[in-house]
CSV table of C-alpha atoms in Angstrom, one decimal:
chain,number,residue,atom,x,y,z
A,516,UNK,CA,0.0,0.0,0.0
A,517,UNK,CA,1.5,3.4,-1.0
A,518,UNK,CA,1.8,6.2,1.6
A,519,UNK,CA,-1.0,8.8,1.4
A,520,UNK,CA,-0.2,12.3,0.2
A,521,UNK,CA,-0.3,14.9,2.9
A,522,UNK,CA,-0.3,18.7,2.8
A,523,UNK,CA,1.7,20.1,0.0
A,524,UNK,CA,1.5,16.8,-1.9
A,525,UNK,CA,4.3,15.2,0.0
A,526,UNK,CA,4.1,11.6,1.0
A,527,UNK,CA,3.0,11.0,4.6
A,528,UNK,CA,6.1,8.7,5.2
A,529,UNK,CA,9.7,9.8,4.7
A,530,UNK,CA,12.5,7.4,4.1
A,531,UNK,CA,14.1,6.1,7.3
A,532,UNK,CA,17.1,8.1,8.4
A,533,UNK,CA,19.6,7.3,11.1
A,534,UNK,CA,19.2,9.0,14.5
A,535,UNK,CA,22.4,11.0,13.7
A,536,UNK,CA,21.0,12.2,10.4
A,537,UNK,CA,17.7,13.3,12.0
A,538,UNK,CA,19.6,15.1,14.8
A,539,UNK,CA,22.0,16.9,12.4
A,540,UNK,CA,19.5,17.7,9.6
A,541,UNK,CA,20.4,15.8,6.5
A,542,UNK,CA,23.1,14.0,4.7
A,543,UNK,CA,24.4,16.9,2.5
A,544,UNK,CA,24.9,20.6,2.7
A,545,UNK,CA,25.5,23.4,0.3
A,546,UNK,CA,28.5,25.1,2.0
A,547,UNK,CA,30.5,28.3,1.6
A,548,UNK,CA,33.7,29.2,3.4
A,549,UNK,CA,36.4,31.8,3.7
A,550,UNK,CA,39.8,30.3,4.4
A,551,UNK,CA,42.6,32.5,5.9
A,552,UNK,CA,46.1,31.2,6.7
A,553,UNK,CA,46.7,33.9,9.3
A,554,UNK,CA,44.5,34.7,12.4
A,555,UNK,CA,44.9,38.5,11.7
A,556,UNK,CA,43.5,38.1,8.2
A,557,UNK,CA,40.6,36.0,9.5
A,558,UNK,CA,39.9,38.8,12.0
A,559,UNK,CA,39.7,41.4,9.1
A,560,UNK,CA,37.2,39.1,7.3
A,561,UNK,CA,35.1,38.8,10.6
A,562,UNK,CA,35.1,42.6,10.9
A,563,UNK,CA,33.7,42.9,7.4
A,564,UNK,CA,31.0,40.3,8.0
A,565,UNK,CA,30.1,42.0,11.3
A,566,UNK,CA,29.8,45.3,9.3
A,567,UNK,CA,27.2,43.8,7.1
A,568,UNK,CA,29.2,43.0,4.0
A,569,UNK,CA,27.8,40.0,2.0
A,570,UNK,CA,29.5,36.7,2.7
A,571,UNK,CA,30.4,36.0,-1.0
A,572,UNK,CA,32.0,39.5,-1.3
A,573,UNK,CA,34.2,38.9,1.8
A,574,UNK,CA,35.1,35.5,0.4
A,575,UNK,CA,36.3,37.1,-2.9
A,576,UNK,CA,38.5,39.6,-1.0
A,577,UNK,CA,39.9,37.4,1.8
A,578,UNK,CA,39.6,33.7,1.0
A,579,UNK,CA,43.0,32.1,0.2
A,580,UNK,CA,41.9,29.0,-1.6
A,581,UNK,CA,40.2,27.9,-4.9
A,582,UNK,CA,36.8,28.7,-3.5
A,583,UNK,CA,37.6,32.4,-3.4
A,584,UNK,CA,34.9,32.9,-6.1
A,585,UNK,CA,32.3,33.7,-3.5
A,586,UNK,CA,33.5,30.9,-1.2
A,587,UNK,CA,31.2,28.2,-2.6
A,588,UNK,CA,32.3,24.6,-2.1
A,589,UNK,CA,28.9,23.4,-3.5
A,590,UNK,CA,27.0,20.4,-2.2
A,591,UNK,CA,29.0,18.2,0.1
A,592,UNK,CA,27.9,14.9,1.5
A,593,UNK,CA,28.5,13.8,5.1
A,594,UNK,CA,32.0,12.4,5.5
A,595,UNK,CA,33.5,14.3,2.6
A,596,UNK,CA,34.9,17.2,4.7
A,597,UNK,CA,37.5,17.5,7.4
A,598,UNK,CA,35.8,16.3,10.7
A,599,UNK,CA,36.2,19.6,12.6
A,600,UNK,CA,34.9,21.7,9.6
A,601,UNK,CA,32.1,19.2,9.0
A,602,UNK,CA,30.9,19.3,12.6
A,603,UNK,CA,30.7,23.1,12.6
A,604,UNK,CA,29.0,23.2,9.1
A,605,UNK,CA,26.3,20.6,9.9
A,606,UNK,CA,25.5,22.4,13.2
A,607,UNK,CA,24.7,25.7,11.3
A,608,UNK,CA,21.3,26.8,10.1
A,609,UNK,CA,20.9,27.5,6.4
A,610,UNK,CA,21.2,31.2,5.6
A,611,UNK,CA,21.9,33.6,2.7
A,612,UNK,CA,25.0,35.5,1.7
A,613,UNK,CA,23.1,38.7,2.3
A,614,UNK,CA,22.4,37.7,5.9
A,615,UNK,CA,24.7,34.9,6.8
A,616,UNK,CA,24.7,32.7,9.9
A,617,UNK,CA,28.3,31.7,10.1
A,618,UNK,CA,30.8,30.1,12.4
A,619,UNK,CA,34.5,29.8,12.8
A,620,UNK,CA,36.7,26.7,12.8
A,621,UNK,CA,40.5,26.1,12.8
A,622,UNK,CA,41.9,23.2,10.8
A,623,UNK,CA,45.3,22.2,9.5
A,624,UNK,CA,44.6,24.4,6.5
A,625,UNK,CA,44.0,27.5,8.5
A,626,UNK,CA,41.0,29.5,9.8
A,627,UNK,CA,37.6,29.0,8.2
A,628,UNK,CA,34.5,31.1,8.3
A,629,UNK,CA,31.7,28.7,7.3
A,630,UNK,CA,28.1,29.2,6.3
A,631,UNK,CA,25.6,26.9,4.6
A,632,UNK,CA,22.9,27.7,2.1
A,633,UNK,CA,20.9,24.5,2.3
A,634,UNK,CA,20.6,21.0,3.7
A,635,UNK,CA,19.1,17.8,2.2
């Protein structure tokens, strides 16, 4: 017997997900970041974000990796990112580059300012 359609035309039952997936909100994220090798440069980027400059504009100016074109890393599945980076990213709420909800994390590559645009 097929599940009945509920409000919005979605099926009443969703595919089973692990407890960790339910707690963290999905198995993939659309992520952006700003990578800075030096703490002082990261602090400059934070100041710009706090002043209301769009996340992608700050990424173009400050990010020191190949994602400097707006900081987009695209859709990443769980387990494909560095563990510390991934934990911070999956804990974030989706937001926009105009009004980003971002977090900081330090990895072996440097200092990251991370935001996500979506989860699925």
